[in-house]
XYZ file of C-alpha atoms in Angstrom:
745
model
C -66.111 51.070 -28.986
C -65.799 53.925 -26.672
C -62.007 54.207 -26.797
C -59.493 51.863 -28.370
C -58.199 49.824 -25.503
C -55.854 47.216 -26.892
C -55.637 44.232 -24.600
C -52.120 43.825 -23.128
C -50.773 40.434 -22.173
C -51.121 39.911 -18.474
C -47.487 39.836 -17.605
C -44.646 41.547 -15.922
C -46.464 43.135 -13.073
C -43.785 45.699 -12.418
C -43.043 45.787 -8.759
C -39.806 47.672 -8.485
C -37.417 46.141 -6.019
C -36.986 48.136 -2.863
C -33.408 48.302 -1.544
C -32.540 44.813 -0.382
C -32.325 43.768 3.228
C -30.010 41.110 4.546
C -31.051 38.932 7.486
C -30.068 40.382 10.845
C -27.353 38.594 12.795
C -28.693 36.711 15.806
C -25.299 35.719 17.275
C -22.090 37.693 17.599
C -19.546 37.726 14.788
C -16.139 36.559 16.011
C -12.761 37.193 14.366
C -12.141 37.228 10.597
C -10.751 40.790 10.496
C -8.205 40.034 7.789
C -10.688 38.045 5.753
C -13.273 40.840 5.924
C -10.692 43.369 4.792
C -9.594 41.144 1.917
C -13.198 40.500 0.876
C -13.920 44.237 0.897
C -10.896 44.783 -1.329
C -12.037 42.076 -3.736
C -15.588 43.435 -3.922
C -14.219 46.862 -4.762
C -12.015 45.474 -7.534
C -13.987 42.561 -9.043
C -17.549 42.006 -10.136
C -17.717 38.307 -9.228
C -16.202 37.132 -5.962
C -16.627 33.609 -4.594
C -15.871 32.637 -1.003
C -14.858 28.977 -0.942
C -13.942 26.612 1.854
C -14.969 23.386 3.563
C -18.393 22.875 5.066
C -19.052 24.688 8.326
C -16.096 27.053 7.946
C -18.292 30.179 7.987
C -18.539 31.180 4.326
C -22.129 32.377 4.534
C -21.573 34.346 7.715
C -18.508 36.094 6.307
C -20.237 36.920 3.013
C -23.277 38.399 4.737
C -21.148 40.489 7.084
C -19.094 41.765 4.126
C -22.238 42.487 2.108
C -23.727 44.457 4.982
C -20.553 46.510 5.288
C -20.539 47.203 1.554
C -24.231 48.172 1.398
C -23.499 51.888 1.137
C -21.856 51.372 -2.244
C -25.032 49.848 -3.723
C -27.963 52.288 -3.753
C -30.267 49.653 -5.200
C -29.593 47.245 -2.390
C -27.738 44.139 -1.334
C -29.813 41.015 -1.827
C -29.489 37.509 -0.461
C -30.423 34.539 -2.650
C -30.303 31.234 -0.768
C -29.404 28.568 -3.306
C -29.345 25.566 -0.949
C -33.132 24.942 -0.989
C -33.156 24.918 -4.813
C -32.566 21.409 -6.121
C -33.599 21.828 -9.774
C -31.299 24.012 -11.852
C -34.271 25.050 -13.974
C -35.752 26.773 -10.929
C -32.630 28.796 -10.148
C -33.721 31.883 -12.074
C -37.139 31.788 -10.427
C -35.471 31.619 -7.008
C -33.482 34.752 -7.808
C -36.617 36.555 -8.982
C -38.384 35.608 -5.773
C -35.475 36.708 -3.578
C -35.378 40.087 -5.372
C -39.165 40.399 -4.925
C -39.809 40.486 -8.637
C -42.877 38.810 -10.110
C -43.517 37.805 -13.684
C -46.363 35.753 -15.052
C -45.143 35.422 -18.618
C -43.425 32.485 -20.239
C -40.227 34.471 -20.708
C -37.009 32.910 -19.356
C -36.263 34.192 -15.848
C -32.881 35.549 -16.947
C -34.582 37.773 -19.522
C -36.912 39.111 -16.846
C -33.988 39.750 -14.491
C -31.911 41.615 -17.077
C -34.909 43.794 -17.979
C -35.878 44.674 -14.422
C -32.351 45.241 -13.148
C -31.093 47.308 -16.072
C -29.341 50.474 -14.928
C -29.287 49.457 -11.275
C -26.289 49.326 -8.922
C -26.708 46.398 -6.604
C -25.007 43.425 -4.970
C -26.476 39.932 -5.079
C -25.244 37.304 -2.631
C -25.657 33.757 -4.002
C -25.301 31.610 -0.896
C -24.588 27.870 -1.086
C -23.915 27.297 -4.791
C -21.964 24.045 -4.619
C -24.744 21.643 -5.604
C -25.732 23.783 -8.619
C -22.302 25.165 -9.357
C -22.572 25.032 -13.162
C -26.001 26.656 -13.186
C -24.861 29.358 -10.766
C -21.805 30.051 -12.907
C -24.030 30.428 -15.995
C -26.453 32.682 -14.103
C -23.717 34.937 -12.782
C -21.971 35.173 -16.140
C -25.182 36.073 -17.989
C -26.267 38.711 -15.481
C -22.847 40.323 -15.153
C -22.447 40.632 -18.928
C -25.861 42.256 -19.258
C -25.847 44.459 -16.136
C -22.741 46.620 -15.683
C -23.976 47.939 -12.325
C -24.295 44.479 -10.796
C -21.835 42.680 -8.562
C -22.179 39.091 -7.368
C -20.794 37.629 -4.149
C -21.122 33.836 -4.053
C -20.413 31.229 -1.410
C -19.627 27.705 -2.481
C -17.545 24.716 -1.498
C -16.341 24.719 -5.096
C -15.302 27.613 -7.305
C -17.846 28.629 -9.962
C -15.118 28.867 -12.620
C -16.989 31.687 -14.323
C -15.245 34.373 -16.323
C -13.722 37.103 -14.158
C -14.217 35.183 -10.919
C -11.983 36.126 -7.962
C -11.643 33.643 -5.099
C -11.320 34.086 -1.372
C -10.390 30.706 0.138
C -11.639 30.707 3.717
C -9.593 28.704 6.201
C -10.796 27.536 9.625
C -10.408 29.874 12.577
C -6.977 30.162 14.213
C -6.602 27.743 17.128
C -3.404 28.916 18.810
C -1.312 29.872 20.552
C -2.910 30.965 23.818
C -1.022 33.853 25.380
C -1.462 36.299 28.256
C -4.498 38.423 27.415
C -4.867 36.904 23.939
C -7.176 34.118 22.865
C -7.294 32.539 19.393
C -10.448 33.264 17.424
C -11.648 29.662 17.744
C -11.396 29.835 21.540
C -13.231 33.173 21.559
C -16.007 31.659 19.441
C -16.281 28.679 21.782
C -16.480 30.978 24.804
C -19.120 33.186 23.198
C -21.355 30.261 22.243
C -20.723 28.580 25.597
C -22.078 31.638 27.421
C -25.328 31.231 25.490
C -25.641 27.808 27.147
C -23.994 28.580 30.499
C -24.169 32.327 31.210
C -21.484 31.994 33.882
C -18.957 30.375 31.528
C -15.537 32.058 31.455
C -12.193 31.163 29.922
C -9.678 31.125 32.764
C -5.906 30.753 32.805
C -6.404 27.173 33.972
C -8.982 26.264 31.307
C -7.642 28.153 28.270
C -5.194 25.470 27.159
C -7.820 22.723 27.431
C -10.304 24.717 25.354
C -7.608 25.501 22.790
C -6.765 21.792 22.575
C -10.442 21.006 21.980
C -10.654 23.654 19.242
C -7.510 22.258 17.608
C -9.034 18.795 17.508
C -12.085 20.360 15.848
C -9.771 21.900 13.207
C -11.019 25.371 14.139
C -14.157 24.754 12.028
C -16.702 27.270 13.373
C -19.663 24.915 13.000
C -17.860 22.168 14.916
C -16.788 24.635 17.622
C -20.356 25.918 18.000
C -21.790 22.403 18.166
C -19.210 21.440 20.777
C -20.056 24.493 22.871
C -23.688 23.453 22.741
C -22.713 20.169 24.436
C -21.784 22.081 27.588
C -25.382 21.653 28.648
C -24.457 18.116 29.683
C -20.662 17.710 29.432
C -17.525 19.468 30.601
C -14.830 20.639 28.198
C -12.687 17.653 29.219
C -15.543 15.215 28.608
C -16.217 16.693 25.168
C -12.530 16.330 24.290
C -12.510 12.720 25.488
C -15.530 11.866 23.318
C -14.220 13.455 20.125
C -13.075 10.105 18.754
C -16.665 9.789 17.585
C -17.127 13.423 16.710
C -19.914 12.820 14.201
C -22.126 11.288 16.866
C -21.194 13.869 19.493
C -21.525 17.038 17.436
C -25.234 17.179 16.766
C -27.969 19.382 18.084
C -27.514 22.539 16.042
C -30.155 25.243 15.935
C -33.492 24.011 14.561
C -33.689 27.115 12.380
C -30.342 26.387 10.724
C -30.201 24.863 7.278
C -30.448 21.058 7.536
C -26.894 20.643 6.288
C -25.662 22.819 9.189
C -27.508 21.108 12.014
C -24.944 18.351 12.577
C -21.346 17.901 11.608
C -22.067 14.603 9.854
C -24.684 16.114 7.552
C -22.428 19.112 6.865
C -19.620 16.858 5.669
C -22.096 14.471 4.043
C -23.397 17.358 1.927
C -19.887 17.760 0.484
C -19.678 13.996 -0.040
C -22.882 13.960 -2.070
C -21.503 16.659 -4.353
C -18.583 14.413 -5.361
C -18.528 11.903 -8.183
C -18.022 8.215 -7.399
C -14.307 8.413 -8.209
C -13.859 11.592 -6.187
C -15.470 9.880 -3.197
C -13.160 6.905 -3.655
C -10.093 9.158 -3.708
C -11.368 11.065 -0.650
C -11.642 7.783 1.240
C -8.177 6.623 0.196
C -6.541 9.954 1.041
C -7.772 9.488 4.615
C -4.807 7.179 5.331
C -2.484 10.202 5.217
C -1.714 11.924 8.502
C -0.834 15.571 8.039
C 0.192 16.821 4.615
C 1.264 14.779 1.594
C 2.586 15.464 -1.890
C 1.266 14.448 -5.279
C 3.750 11.603 -5.716
C 2.643 10.043 -2.426
C -1.031 10.328 -3.378
C -0.377 8.745 -6.781
C 1.518 5.790 -5.287
C -0.862 5.114 -2.410
C -4.242 5.841 -3.984
C -4.074 4.933 -7.680
C -5.250 1.600 -9.048
C -8.360 -0.554 -8.508
C -10.906 2.028 -9.589
C -8.669 5.069 -10.057
C -6.461 5.251 -13.134
C -3.045 6.792 -12.379
C -3.517 9.316 -15.182
C -6.842 10.454 -13.665
C -5.600 11.027 -10.121
C -4.318 14.579 -10.596
C -7.631 15.687 -12.121
C -9.583 14.000 -9.321
C -7.365 15.612 -6.704
C -7.871 18.986 -8.370
C -11.631 18.500 -8.189
C -11.439 17.679 -4.487
C -9.428 20.865 -3.986
C -12.014 22.788 -5.978
C -14.759 21.347 -3.760
C -12.834 22.341 -0.597
C -12.412 18.734 0.496
C -8.630 18.796 0.079
C -6.612 21.850 1.073
C -3.590 23.029 -0.889
C -0.638 23.737 1.390
C 2.443 25.725 0.430
C 5.728 24.276 1.708
C 9.160 25.851 1.472
C 11.350 22.857 0.592
C 13.743 23.673 -2.230
C 13.154 22.222 -5.680
C 15.347 19.528 -7.183
C 15.899 20.914 -10.682
C 17.576 17.825 -12.112
C 14.417 15.724 -11.783
C 11.736 18.400 -11.624
C 10.399 17.349 -8.206
C 9.591 19.938 -5.576
C 8.323 20.109 -2.020
C 6.632 23.432 -2.800
C 3.017 22.193 -3.088
C 1.455 19.774 -0.668
C -2.079 18.801 0.264
C -4.007 17.797 3.352
C -7.414 16.866 4.655
C -8.778 18.534 7.744
C -9.010 15.931 10.492
C -12.802 16.114 10.385
C -12.892 15.359 6.664
C -10.191 12.728 7.080
C -12.205 10.894 9.719
C -15.296 10.970 7.521
C -13.321 9.535 4.597
C -11.795 6.859 6.823
C -15.263 5.631 7.749
C -16.030 5.118 4.048
C -12.652 3.430 3.509
C -13.413 0.945 6.281
C -16.902 0.350 4.935
C -15.361 -0.493 1.552
C -12.963 -2.980 3.175
C -9.925 -1.150 1.793
C -8.311 0.193 4.965
C -5.624 -2.468 5.458
C -4.583 -2.491 1.808
C -4.230 1.296 1.733
C -2.368 1.386 5.042
C 0.171 -1.093 3.654
C 0.688 1.010 0.547
C 1.061 4.047 2.782
C 3.613 2.132 4.873
C 5.567 1.134 1.775
C 5.745 4.706 0.493
C 7.042 6.147 3.746
C 9.542 3.332 4.207
C 10.808 4.469 0.819
C 10.893 8.089 2.018
C 13.007 7.042 5.013
C 15.320 4.842 2.916
C 15.942 7.520 0.316
C 16.394 10.131 3.040
C 19.143 8.013 4.602
C 20.883 7.758 1.225
C 20.645 11.488 0.522
C 21.670 12.500 4.035
C 25.293 12.043 2.979
C 25.773 14.732 0.362
C 24.834 18.237 -0.696
C 21.079 17.642 -0.201
C 21.224 17.247 3.566
C 19.272 20.411 4.402
C 16.585 19.545 1.839
C 16.441 15.970 3.144
C 15.962 17.243 6.683
C 13.102 19.502 5.626
C 11.456 16.871 3.444
C 11.599 14.341 6.285
C 10.180 16.925 8.677
C 7.229 17.417 6.314
C 6.733 13.642 6.214
C 7.029 13.285 9.987
C 3.286 12.831 10.776
C 3.018 10.162 8.072
C 6.189 8.427 9.247
C 4.630 8.239 12.698
C 1.470 6.751 11.208
C 3.508 4.170 9.283
C 5.453 3.225 12.424
C 2.250 2.892 14.423
C 0.773 0.631 11.757
C 3.866 -1.616 11.739
C 3.860 -1.901 15.522
C 0.148 -2.665 15.741
C -0.136 -5.114 12.844
C 0.984 -8.737 13.405
C 3.778 -9.740 11.047
C 5.072 -6.188 10.553
C 7.611 -6.233 13.403
C 10.707 -6.457 11.188
C 9.509 -3.546 9.100
C 8.978 -1.548 12.290
C 12.612 -2.206 13.244
C 13.790 -1.326 9.756
C 11.806 1.909 9.525
C 12.696 3.132 13.008
C 16.377 2.301 12.493
C 16.587 3.798 9.008
C 15.376 7.118 10.410
C 18.478 7.437 12.629
C 19.585 10.473 10.600
C 16.335 12.259 11.432
C 16.151 11.248 15.089
C 19.782 12.259 15.699
C 20.400 15.007 13.162
C 17.121 16.920 13.476
C 16.516 17.004 17.224
C 14.191 14.016 17.812
C 16.239 11.793 20.115
C 13.414 11.174 22.568
C 10.896 10.203 19.911
C 13.393 7.967 18.142
C 14.019 6.099 21.386
C 10.273 5.681 21.850
C 9.781 3.947 18.492
C 12.939 1.832 18.718
C 12.231 0.643 22.255
C 8.754 -0.482 21.194
C 10.003 -2.208 18.052
C 12.861 -4.021 19.820
C 10.485 -5.313 22.473
C 8.299 -6.994 19.843
C 10.754 -9.246 17.997
C 14.031 -10.728 19.364
C 14.928 -12.513 16.100
C 18.591 -11.714 15.235
C 18.050 -10.072 11.853
C 19.863 -7.242 10.066
C 16.958 -4.958 10.913
C 17.289 -5.762 14.612
C 21.064 -5.232 14.529
C 20.576 -1.808 13.012
C 17.883 -0.904 15.537
C 20.241 -1.955 18.343
C 23.168 0.240 17.302
C 20.864 3.187 16.598
C 19.302 2.742 20.048
C 22.736 2.542 21.646
C 23.847 5.643 19.770
C 20.836 7.718 20.837
C 20.930 6.485 24.427
C 24.604 7.506 24.551
C 23.769 11.002 23.341
C 21.145 11.223 26.073
C 23.725 10.176 28.682
C 21.904 6.892 29.298
C 24.829 4.453 29.335
C 22.839 1.876 31.311
C 20.736 1.357 28.178
C 23.384 2.126 25.570
C 26.066 -0.364 26.574
C 23.872 -3.523 26.702
C 22.230 -2.629 23.365
C 25.597 -2.084 21.667
C 27.088 -5.256 23.142
C 24.082 -7.274 21.924
C 24.535 -5.763 18.471
C 28.262 -6.644 18.483
C 27.637 -10.250 19.574
C 24.878 -10.728 17.016
C 27.092 -9.271 14.276
C 29.903 -11.708 15.134
C 27.489 -14.653 15.268
C 25.828 -13.836 11.948
C 28.842 -12.476 10.064
C 27.245 -9.036 9.681
C 30.366 -6.910 9.122
C 28.426 -3.685 8.696
C 26.588 -4.077 11.988
C 29.911 -4.938 13.671
C 31.474 -1.689 12.426
C 28.573 0.359 13.749
C 28.464 -1.442 17.086
C 32.185 -0.885 17.710
C 31.883 2.741 16.604
C 29.061 3.461 19.029
C 30.821 1.610 21.820
C 33.564 4.161 21.277
C 30.987 6.942 21.786
C 29.902 5.323 25.056
C 33.530 5.173 26.211
C 34.051 8.813 25.231
C 31.184 10.167 27.309
C 32.108 7.659 30.029
C 35.333 9.684 30.436
C 37.568 7.002 28.889
C 39.074 8.930 25.951
C 41.991 6.519 25.456
C 39.667 3.498 25.247
C 37.337 5.501 23.018
C 40.187 6.276 20.614
C 41.014 2.567 20.330
C 37.420 1.716 19.487
C 37.113 4.534 16.942
C 40.319 3.371 15.239
C 38.940 -0.170 15.106
C 35.597 1.030 13.734
C 37.306 3.071 11.025
C 39.283 -0.021 10.024
C 36.015 -1.961 9.679
C 34.461 0.890 7.669
C 37.421 0.934 5.263
C 37.289 -2.852 4.916
C 33.625 -2.894 3.844
C 33.945 0.292 1.735
C 31.611 2.363 3.911
C 31.683 6.155 3.610
C 28.844 8.265 4.910
C 28.006 10.747 7.656
C 28.444 8.095 10.355
C 31.998 7.417 9.185
C 32.755 11.159 9.251
C 31.334 11.353 12.769
C 33.678 8.523 13.810
C 36.574 10.654 12.558
C 35.248 13.699 14.427
C 34.831 11.677 17.612
C 38.325 10.217 17.255
C 39.681 13.754 16.897
C 37.847 14.841 20.044
C 39.150 11.796 21.930
C 42.713 12.820 21.065
C 42.061 16.464 22.042
C 40.695 15.352 25.414
C 43.980 13.454 25.935
C 45.994 16.572 25.079
C 47.201 15.191 21.735
C 46.321 18.161 19.536
C 48.378 17.017 16.577
C 46.489 13.729 16.199
C 43.198 15.420 16.998
C 43.621 18.101 14.373
C 44.729 15.507 11.812
C 41.400 13.672 12.087
C 39.399 16.893 12.206
C 41.182 17.958 9.032
C 40.115 14.659 7.443
C 36.511 15.423 8.403
C 36.644 18.879 6.861
C 38.292 17.618 3.668
C 35.713 14.880 3.088
C 32.803 17.173 3.978
C 33.956 19.712 1.397
C 34.431 16.966 -1.170
C 30.929 15.526 -0.697
C 28.995 18.666 0.258
C 28.247 17.266 3.734
C 27.229 19.876 6.334
C 25.960 18.017 9.401
C 29.212 16.251 10.340
C 31.043 19.378 9.164
C 29.229 21.396 11.861
C 30.492 19.014 14.557
C 33.974 19.209 13.097
C 33.826 23.003 13.382
C 32.866 22.706 17.057
C 35.876 20.467 17.677
C 38.201 22.785 15.739
C 36.879 25.677 17.807
C 37.755 23.728 20.938
C 41.242 23.073 19.564
C 41.760 26.766 18.729
C 40.695 27.660 22.266
C 43.338 25.273 23.605
C 45.894 27.208 21.499
C 44.604 30.587 22.753
C 43.246 31.578 19.313
C 40.008 33.049 20.668
C 38.889 34.953 17.570
C 39.228 31.930 15.296
C 37.673 29.636 17.915
C 34.648 31.938 18.156
C 34.208 31.993 14.378
C 34.317 28.197 14.209
C 31.845 27.779 17.075
C 29.428 30.318 15.646
C 29.439 28.630 12.281
C 28.799 25.343 14.042
C 25.743 26.883 15.736
C 24.458 28.254 12.443
C 24.789 24.977 10.548
C 23.329 22.865 13.341
C 20.384 25.257 13.528
C 19.632 24.499 9.862
C 18.973 20.911 10.888
C 17.413 21.736 14.271
C 20.151 19.562 15.808
C 19.812 20.557 19.454
C 22.882 18.643 20.571
C 25.190 20.309 18.058
C 23.706 23.722 18.883
C 24.100 23.388 22.636
C 27.673 22.086 22.522
C 28.756 25.065 20.419
C 26.827 27.605 22.533
C 28.469 26.284 25.695
C 31.866 26.666 24.013
C 30.949 30.232 23.001
C 30.079 30.972 26.632
C 33.600 29.974 27.661
C 35.089 32.065 24.857
C 33.224 35.121 26.172
C 35.318 34.901 29.343
C 38.580 35.148 27.401
C 40.299 38.544 26.928
C 39.923 39.834 23.386
C 43.146 41.841 23.504
C 45.402 43.840 25.822
C 43.226 45.665 28.318
C 40.064 44.136 26.800
C 38.664 41.623 29.281
C 35.982 39.102 28.433
C 32.268 39.666 28.943
C 31.317 37.558 31.964
C 27.690 38.686 31.877
C 27.268 37.524 28.279
C 28.967 34.259 29.194
C 26.319 33.634 31.859
C 23.514 34.531 29.430
C 24.814 31.921 26.983
C 25.207 29.358 29.767
C 21.591 29.948 30.764
C 20.450 29.554 27.149
C 22.444 26.322 26.847
C 20.974 25.009 30.098
C 17.460 25.364 28.684
C 18.414 23.504 25.496
C 20.058 20.675 27.436
C 16.716 20.006 29.124
C 15.320 19.020 25.710
C 18.295 16.769 24.892
C 19.045 14.679 27.974
C 21.694 14.813 30.648
C 23.770 18.002 30.307
C 27.096 17.120 28.647
C 25.886 13.483 28.552
C 26.792 13.269 32.247
C 30.468 13.414 31.163
C 33.057 15.207 33.296
C 35.300 15.640 30.267
C 32.682 17.291 28.048
C 31.608 19.402 31.033
C 35.130 20.792 31.529
C 34.750 24.000 29.469
C 31.402 24.706 31.129
C 32.890 24.372 34.602
C 35.808 26.643 33.730
C 33.425 29.276 32.363
C 31.285 29.026 35.498
C 34.308 29.416 37.773
C 35.493 32.526 35.927
C 32.040 34.080 35.991
C 31.557 33.361 39.684
C 34.919 34.945 40.473
C 34.208 38.119 38.490
C 30.491 38.736 39.115
C 28.407 39.407 42.159
C 26.146 36.577 43.275
C 23.141 38.550 42.045
C 24.704 39.109 38.603
C 25.807 35.486 38.410
C 22.210 34.337 38.886
C 20.429 37.154 37.064
C 22.262 36.824 33.739
C 21.951 33.034 33.765
C 18.204 33.406 34.277
C 18.025 35.853 31.371
C 19.565 33.272 29.090
C 17.321 30.512 30.386
C 14.295 32.541 29.277
C 15.444 32.587 25.637
C 13.734 30.195 23.257
C 15.816 28.251 20.769
C 15.767 30.796 17.948
C 16.521 33.678 20.305
C 19.386 31.696 21.870
C 20.856 31.034 18.424
C 20.592 34.711 17.456
C 22.332 35.641 20.684
C 25.107 33.132 20.085
C 25.639 34.410 16.552
C 26.249 37.930 17.779
C 22.703 39.159 18.320
C 21.735 39.709 14.679
C 21.097 36.137 13.541
C 24.091 36.065 11.211
C 27.142 33.942 11.646
C 29.662 35.925 13.492
C 30.654 38.911 11.372
C 34.431 39.144 10.937
C 36.133 35.811 10.982
C 33.023 33.825 10.029
C 33.778 30.739 8.021
C 32.085 29.588 4.842
C 30.258 26.299 4.753
C 31.572 23.341 2.798
C 31.996 24.005 -0.889
C 28.955 22.931 -2.926
C 29.657 20.104 -5.331
C 27.689 18.914 -8.346
C 25.146 16.220 -7.434
C 26.655 12.772 -7.787
C 24.791 9.928 -9.472
C 22.116 8.639 -7.124
C 23.440 5.839 -4.887
C 21.664 2.544 -4.755
C 19.347 2.052 -1.748
C 21.032 -1.317 -1.317
C 24.015 0.483 0.284
C 21.973 1.662 3.231
C 23.787 1.191 6.497
């Protein structure tokens, strides 16, 4: 042979990869500044980074933008590997070879070929859309990263890869609010940008901004949903799109033909996530759709376990749904309860879009009514236990926990009102929540639910009696005596007819409140004394009883009998300190401040009133806040010492701030001349000492303050209670044994 030419296997045609090129962007990139910065930081620090989040949230777009920005750090290129078209895990390695423009005709495993060809290179590979082959992608990434020290991998997936060394960036939807002068949320900007592609003349105006923001909120700020909605502007207005969102999966279709199939409609985007779930995960997804807003693990276990889901399996299933970006983990700030290990710190929620999809499956399975009843039962328990714990050292925690449950309490009330046979439970639930309606600034909403429930069922039950006195109480606080008095009289008559001593005590008590704001302090005192006798007879002691003592003290003060008034206010303070009660204590401080003002003890009166503001602000009790701020306004007009006159301008600022808060409560000072007395005196002093311009100007300044700013102003401008002379709250006491729910009032 002329030369020894040994035949080589026909393999590994070496075609060195040229520096990779990412696809060019064809639409503008909106928002995500913080996320891009965080992703850049992660790529600099970690070799495997996965961007996770629900379908349509923009994971791919963010990853490609970040990869393009990081390209300078990778001399051998940044490469995109689209995983979505690959359905067989055995073809994954071949797909990577193809994306990197490497060819190999041998029978060697693709991973061996990749590690050989990429040895010594510094490059970034973007694995886009890994969720349906998550295990295979995790194995691929782990193998390549161990073999190739110059390689970094950026993945996008609805579920974490759970590979060694993985760092996660959890991508949330775009911000949807608030809309301010010259500032638009990212979701609104995205809508406007995509709308101009359909209607070149489209602009976001002052008049239309709020409507567009509302639409984006209903779409959860999901970029895909926002883009699909903007595409509907070819045929519909923003208002028409919003009106049709009840069937969002039918409305939001018509994505770009060149988009991946799973991104062409909202239904297929969410359906892609659904297909990635196991049968049990799908079942849990459907059952979780009965929750409105966030929920905790205990609620999910009670409502969703059983009949196909073992209680012991629920946590693992929930964790998988979180991992697949179906359920979002939400941090809440409620304090832990160390004696039983429970905490409000971790909660969960479904985006409305995912919730609606799950609800369709729940209905198809015929489970909706059963799950709604379990949901109703759980939140009736939340309300019942909240009422029990309202009297004691856990009041602030109870207020926050009930606030977190508020959307679900609304859903439970709506179910009871809409479902035949649930009327008594509607009355019970709405009445049991009196502590939340009154103590946490929701008088108007409480009236809404109670009015609807009372209209449905006139049967004279304990639940109706309770709903009647709670309605009368709240109507009184709103200054609506035309509603309050008939409701309380009906409650009293029913209690006498049925022998309901507890309802009788509450009816008489709240009739005393109506007399007090009706400027009949002597009659009010008689009724409060009678109510307290009833309370003692039945052994009742709770926040309502303490409020009866506070109100009796005020009734005596309004009659000029300070000795009797201060006796009852002292009783309130003593019992509050004994039981760790803060809500009634805050009202007692307001009344003591009023009494000190009557004695000319301005410094002590101011300290009491400021502490009342601070405590009421903990509960978001608007009524308690505004009463104390109005008293502080009067105190500003008092001299603070010889040659040290009061500050009339500050008094008008506080009056303006109080005026704004009253608008959210009801009639200022309940329409009562007696309660309005300090306000009138303050106004008269300010008018006498200020020019007309100053009188109006400083009031207007106060009226522009929001609630938090008004509270900071009342507390001395720094948000703390009053500096010198500030009073401590009630002494904490060890938690008492848990009372029985049977003692609910």
